[in-house]
Amino acid sequence: MKLVLLGPPGAGKGTQAHRLETCYGFRQLSTGDMLRAAVASGSELGMKVRSIMERGDLVPDRIMIDMIADRTEQSDCAGGFVLDGFPRTVPQAEALDGMLGARGMALDRVIELEVDDGALIARISGRFTCANCGTGYHDTHKPARKAGVCDVCGGTEFVRRKDDNAETVAARLRAYHKQTAPLLPYYRDRGILSTVDGMASIDAVSREIDRILGKVESGA
Ligand code: AP5
């Protein structure tokens, strides 16, 4: 299964992609995580993209396309993957179609998580992640079962993202509406777009995605 999750910052792409990897083994490919790892490592790529990400702008298409072309060829993607944060522009979508087509493959489905802009600020400002295993939490919607301790690994260090501040989130939202929203008609025209109400609870969104992917019977 080759999937794309589309949606504005804070829509729940990472939350749902992580679950799809855990439940079904589709490798989660988060371009945001890959770029943050590059920044943290101090690599040439990281130095190039750091200020772009801090402003909330999009990283140039060429960098992103090369990154995903390399990553999707690795053996851990053979059982399928879920793209979380890519494509984000029409040229990225066209390049993805081209690279998959050259390998005799195609996307199976694109799932849009539709969320009101107003809800996103609250979601993003409440988000934090286990520094050890990367499990994501939210102050209100998904707190750790025991405060200050990761449910998954027992870690006690948590991090909040540098670009999760009001000014940068506003810029990320503008970039979404201007550069990424045109992907909705692009995929609708190809007959592979499904839209999910991302304002529903995390579990309800997961159930709807499972239904779209044929993982459960309708209404189950
Ligand atoms: P990226 O890391 O992809 O950030 P984003 O798209 O802004 O998305 P987020 O990670 O903020 O949100 P999410 O949708 O994953 O939500 P989450 O599941 O965490 O990109 C960062 C930057 O990298 C970009 O700004 C850009 O500069 C660059 N970049 C990356 N890819 C690029 C590309 N292809 N081209 C160019 N540049 C690129 O959920 C958010 C919070 O809400 C969590 O706390 C979660 O617990 C909670 N939550 C989730 N679902 C629900 C729900 N249903 N109800 C209530 N709470 C919920």
Short mmCIF file of C-alpha atoms and ligand atoms in Angstrom, two decimals:
data_model
loop_
_atom_site.label_atom_id
_atom_site.label_comp_id
_atom_site.label_asym_id
_atom_site.label_seq_id
_atom_site.Cartn_x
_atom_site.Cartn_y
_atom_site.Cartn_z
CA MET A 1 0.00 0.00 0.00
CA LYS A 2 1.36 3.41 -0.96
CA LEU A 3 -0.46 6.24 0.74
CA VAL A 4 -0.27 10.00 1.10
CA LEU A 5 -1.70 11.85 4.10
CA LEU A 6 -2.54 15.46 3.23
CA GLY A 7 -3.56 18.21 5.58
CA PRO A 8 -2.52 21.50 7.17
CA PRO A 9 -0.01 21.72 10.05
CA GLY A 10 -1.47 19.98 13.08
CA ALA A 11 -4.15 18.12 11.12
CA GLY A 12 -2.98 14.80 12.55
CA LYS A 13 -0.87 13.43 9.68
CA GLY A 14 1.99 12.31 11.91
CA THR A 15 -0.36 10.82 14.50
CA GLN A 16 -2.19 8.73 11.92
CA ALA A 17 0.93 7.82 9.90
CA HIS A 18 2.60 6.51 13.07
CA ARG A 19 -0.44 4.37 13.82
CA LEU A 20 -0.56 3.00 10.25
CA GLU A 21 3.08 1.97 10.59
CA THR A 22 2.49 0.33 13.99
CA CYS A 23 -0.72 -1.48 12.98
CA TYR A 24 -0.03 -2.44 9.36
CA GLY A 25 3.71 -2.06 8.82
CA PHE A 26 3.49 0.69 6.19
CA ARG A 27 6.69 2.65 6.71
CA GLN A 28 6.01 6.20 7.92
CA LEU A 29 8.00 8.64 5.78
CA SER A 30 7.81 12.04 7.47
CA THR A 31 9.68 14.67 5.47
CA GLY A 32 9.44 17.03 8.45
CA ASP A 33 11.19 14.46 10.69
CA MET A 34 13.85 13.83 8.04
CA LEU A 35 14.55 17.56 7.73
CA ARG A 36 14.62 18.04 11.53
CA ALA A 37 17.13 15.15 11.78
CA ALA A 38 19.29 16.88 9.15
CA VAL A 39 19.14 20.15 11.11
CA ALA A 40 20.01 18.38 14.38
CA SER A 41 22.99 16.63 12.76
CA GLY A 42 24.40 19.94 11.50
CA SER A 43 24.79 18.50 7.98
CA GLU A 44 25.11 20.68 4.89
CA LEU A 45 21.44 19.97 4.10
CA GLY A 46 20.47 20.83 7.66
CA MET A 47 22.26 24.17 7.51
CA LYS A 48 20.56 24.94 4.19
CA VAL A 49 17.00 24.23 5.41
CA ARG A 50 17.14 25.42 9.02
CA SER A 51 16.13 29.04 8.48
CA ILE A 52 13.50 28.07 5.87
CA MET A 53 11.79 25.79 8.40
CA GLU A 54 12.06 28.36 11.18
CA ARG A 55 10.22 30.85 8.95
CA GLY A 56 7.52 28.26 8.14
CA ASP A 57 8.30 28.34 4.41
CA LEU A 58 8.58 25.31 2.16
CA VAL A 59 11.97 23.77 1.40
CA PRO A 60 12.75 23.85 -2.38
CA ASP A 61 11.09 21.10 -4.40
CA ARG A 62 14.34 19.67 -5.78
CA ILE A 63 15.68 18.90 -2.30
CA MET A 64 12.43 17.22 -1.25
CA ILE A 65 12.03 15.20 -4.43
CA ASP A 66 15.58 13.82 -4.24
CA MET A 67 15.06 12.98 -0.56
CA ILE A 68 11.88 10.99 -1.21
CA ALA A 69 13.26 9.32 -4.35
CA ASP A 70 16.15 7.92 -2.27
CA ARG A 71 14.06 7.03 0.76
CA THR A 72 11.27 5.16 -1.06
CA GLU A 73 13.87 2.94 -2.74
CA GLN A 74 15.16 1.57 0.55
CA SER A 75 14.25 -2.00 1.43
CA ASP A 76 12.11 -1.09 4.47
CA CYS A 77 9.61 0.56 2.10
CA ALA A 78 9.02 -2.64 0.12
CA GLY A 79 5.96 -3.53 2.21
CA GLY A 80 4.36 -0.16 1.55
CA PHE A 81 4.69 3.35 2.92
CA VAL A 82 2.69 6.29 4.11
CA LEU A 83 3.96 9.71 3.09
CA ASP A 84 3.48 12.24 5.89
CA GLY A 85 4.30 15.73 4.62
CA PHE A 86 5.10 14.94 0.98
CA PRO A 87 4.07 15.99 -1.62
CA ARG A 88 3.36 19.60 -0.69
CA THR A 89 3.35 21.23 -4.11
CA VAL A 90 2.08 20.22 -7.54
CA PRO A 91 5.66 19.79 -8.90
CA GLN A 92 6.38 17.41 -5.97
CA ALA A 93 3.19 15.43 -6.77
CA GLU A 94 4.13 15.20 -10.44
CA ALA A 95 7.64 14.05 -9.54
CA LEU A 96 6.21 11.41 -7.18
CA ASP A 97 3.94 10.07 -9.92
CA GLY A 98 6.95 10.00 -12.26
CA MET A 99 9.28 8.19 -9.84
CA LEU A 100 6.66 5.58 -8.91
CA GLY A 101 5.64 5.14 -12.54
CA ALA A 102 9.25 4.49 -13.52
CA ARG A 103 9.22 1.62 -11.00
CA GLY A 104 5.91 0.25 -12.33
CA MET A 105 4.03 1.50 -9.25
CA ALA A 106 1.37 4.08 -8.42
CA LEU A 107 -0.17 5.64 -5.34
CA ASP A 108 -3.07 3.64 -3.96
CA ARG A 109 -4.80 6.42 -2.04
CA VAL A 110 -4.48 10.01 -0.83
CA ILE A 111 -6.28 10.82 2.41
CA GLU A 112 -7.01 14.44 3.26
CA LEU A 113 -7.45 15.30 6.94
CA GLU A 114 -9.80 18.29 6.92
CA VAL A 115 -9.48 20.55 9.98
CA ASP A 116 -10.62 24.11 10.75
CA ASP A 117 -7.70 26.56 10.83
CA GLY A 118 -8.87 27.78 14.25
CA ALA A 119 -8.37 24.34 15.85
CA LEU A 120 -4.84 23.97 14.55
CA ILE A 121 -3.20 26.58 16.75
CA ALA A 122 -4.52 24.85 19.88
CA ARG A 123 -3.40 21.47 18.63
CA ILE A 124 0.07 22.61 17.72
CA SER A 125 0.66 24.61 20.87
CA GLY A 126 -0.25 21.55 23.00
CA ARG A 127 1.95 19.11 21.12
CA PHE A 128 5.04 17.44 22.63
CA THR A 129 7.09 14.36 21.84
CA CYS A 130 9.11 11.79 23.77
CA ALA A 131 12.78 12.69 23.24
CA ASN A 132 13.75 9.01 23.38
CA CYS A 133 11.26 7.17 21.13
CA GLY A 134 9.43 9.99 19.33
CA THR A 135 5.93 9.08 20.50
CA GLY A 136 3.68 12.12 20.09
CA TYR A 137 1.41 13.53 22.79
CA HIS A 138 -0.87 16.49 23.38
CA ASP A 139 -1.45 18.35 26.65
CA THR A 140 -5.23 17.91 26.37
CA HIS A 141 -6.12 15.47 23.57
CA LYS A 142 -3.46 12.83 24.20
CA PRO A 143 -1.67 13.20 27.53
CA ALA A 144 0.74 10.52 28.74
CA ARG A 145 -1.04 7.99 30.99
CA LYS A 146 1.34 8.92 33.82
CA ALA A 147 2.32 12.59 33.69
CA GLY A 148 5.97 13.04 32.69
CA VAL A 149 6.52 9.39 31.66
CA CYS A 150 6.30 8.09 28.09
CA ASP A 151 3.63 5.37 27.70
CA VAL A 152 5.77 3.48 25.20
CA CYS A 153 9.40 3.56 26.44
CA GLY A 154 9.19 5.00 29.97
CA GLY A 155 11.33 7.98 28.91
CA THR A 156 11.04 11.12 31.00
CA GLU A 157 12.46 13.71 28.58
CA PHE A 158 10.03 15.45 26.23
CA VAL A 159 10.57 18.02 23.49
CA ARG A 160 8.49 20.74 21.80
CA ARG A 161 9.25 21.81 18.22
CA LYS A 162 10.92 25.14 17.52
CA ASP A 163 8.53 25.94 14.66
CA ASP A 164 5.46 25.41 16.88
CA ASN A 165 5.04 29.09 17.72
CA ALA A 166 2.16 31.35 16.66
CA GLU A 167 4.10 33.33 14.04
CA THR A 168 5.60 30.30 12.29
CA VAL A 169 2.35 28.34 12.45
CA ALA A 170 0.59 31.23 10.68
CA ALA A 171 3.24 31.12 7.92
CA ARG A 172 2.92 27.30 7.66
CA LEU A 173 -0.85 27.65 7.29
CA ARG A 174 -0.43 30.26 4.54
CA ALA A 175 1.99 27.94 2.72
CA TYR A 176 -0.53 25.10 3.03
CA HIS A 177 -3.42 27.06 1.54
CA LYS A 178 -1.34 28.60 -1.25
CA GLN A 179 1.00 25.78 -2.26
CA THR A 180 -0.43 22.49 -0.94
CA ALA A 181 -4.22 22.86 -1.23
CA PRO A 182 -3.96 22.72 -5.08
CA LEU A 183 -3.06 19.05 -4.60
CA LEU A 184 -6.66 18.33 -3.61
CA PRO A 185 -8.09 18.84 -7.14
CA TYR A 186 -4.94 17.20 -8.56
CA TYR A 187 -5.70 13.93 -6.72
CA ARG A 188 -9.50 14.27 -6.97
CA ASP A 189 -9.14 14.35 -10.77
CA ARG A 190 -7.17 11.10 -10.57
CA GLY A 191 -9.93 9.44 -8.50
CA ILE A 192 -7.74 8.55 -5.52
CA LEU A 193 -8.64 11.29 -3.00
CA SER A 194 -10.64 10.54 0.17
CA THR A 195 -11.48 13.23 2.72
CA VAL A 196 -11.75 12.50 6.44
CA ASP A 197 -13.17 14.80 9.11
CA GLY A 198 -9.98 15.61 11.00
CA MET A 199 -11.96 17.45 13.68
CA ALA A 200 -13.17 14.10 15.03
CA SER A 201 -11.30 12.37 17.86
CA ILE A 202 -8.00 10.64 17.08
CA ASP A 203 -9.67 7.21 17.40
CA ALA A 204 -12.59 8.20 15.17
CA VAL A 205 -10.17 9.47 12.49
CA SER A 206 -8.23 6.19 12.72
CA ARG A 207 -11.43 4.17 12.27
CA GLU A 208 -12.43 6.19 9.21
CA ILE A 209 -8.99 5.73 7.65
CA ASP A 210 -9.20 1.98 8.31
CA ARG A 211 -12.60 1.92 6.62
CA ILE A 212 -11.23 3.74 3.56
CA LEU A 213 -8.32 1.31 3.35
CA GLY A 214 -10.67 -1.68 3.66
CA LYS A 215 -9.19 -2.70 7.00
CA VAL A 216 -12.63 -2.99 8.64
CA GLU A 217 -16.15 -3.47 7.37
CA SER A 218 -18.17 -0.25 6.96
CA GLY A 219 -19.85 0.63 10.25
CA ALA A 220 -17.64 -1.77 12.27
P1 AP5 B 1 6.07 18.89 9.07
O1 AP5 B 1 6.86 18.31 10.17
O2 AP5 B 1 5.51 18.00 8.01
O3 AP5 B 1 4.94 19.80 9.74
P2 AP5 B 1 3.42 20.09 9.34
O4 AP5 B 1 2.92 19.66 8.01
O5 AP5 B 1 3.29 21.53 9.64
O6 AP5 B 1 2.63 19.11 10.17
P3 AP5 B 1 2.76 18.86 11.69
O7 AP5 B 1 3.83 17.86 11.95
O8 AP5 B 1 2.86 20.18 12.42
O9 AP5 B 1 1.31 18.29 12.02
P4 AP5 B 1 0.63 16.88 11.79
O10 AP5 B 1 -0.42 17.02 10.73
O11 AP5 B 1 1.65 15.79 11.60
O12 AP5 B 1 -0.11 16.76 13.17
P5 AP5 B 1 0.20 15.82 14.43
O13 AP5 B 1 -0.16 14.41 14.11
O14 AP5 B 1 1.57 16.08 14.97
O15 AP5 B 1 6.94 20.00 8.30
C1 AP5 B 1 7.70 20.97 9.00
C2 AP5 B 1 8.43 21.86 8.00
O16 AP5 B 1 9.32 21.07 7.17
C3 AP5 B 1 7.53 22.60 6.99
O17 AP5 B 1 7.00 23.79 7.53
C4 AP5 B 1 8.51 22.84 5.84
O18 AP5 B 1 9.38 23.93 6.12
C5 AP5 B 1 9.35 21.57 5.83
N1 AP5 B 1 8.82 20.52 4.92
C6 AP5 B 1 8.40 19.25 5.29
N2 AP5 B 1 8.01 18.56 4.21
C7 AP5 B 1 8.17 19.38 3.13
C8 AP5 B 1 7.91 19.23 1.73
N3 AP5 B 1 7.41 18.11 1.23
N4 AP5 B 1 8.19 20.29 0.92
C9 AP5 B 1 8.72 21.44 1.41
N5 AP5 B 1 8.98 21.65 2.72
C10 AP5 B 1 8.71 20.62 3.59
O19 AP5 B 1 -0.91 16.40 15.44
C11 AP5 B 1 -0.75 17.67 16.05
C12 AP5 B 1 -1.21 17.61 17.53
O20 AP5 B 1 -2.63 17.41 17.56
C13 AP5 B 1 -0.60 16.42 18.30
O21 AP5 B 1 -0.31 16.83 19.61
C14 AP5 B 1 -1.68 15.33 18.29
O22 AP5 B 1 -1.65 14.53 19.46
C15 AP5 B 1 -2.97 16.18 18.22
N6 AP5 B 1 -4.00 15.53 17.39
C16 AP5 B 1 -3.82 14.80 16.26
N7 AP5 B 1 -5.01 14.37 15.76
C17 AP5 B 1 -5.97 14.88 16.61
C18 AP5 B 1 -7.40 14.80 16.64
N8 AP5 B 1 -8.09 14.12 15.70
N9 AP5 B 1 -8.04 15.43 17.66
C19 AP5 B 1 -7.36 16.12 18.60
N10 AP5 B 1 -6.00 16.22 18.64
C20 AP5 B 1 -5.31 15.62 17.65
#
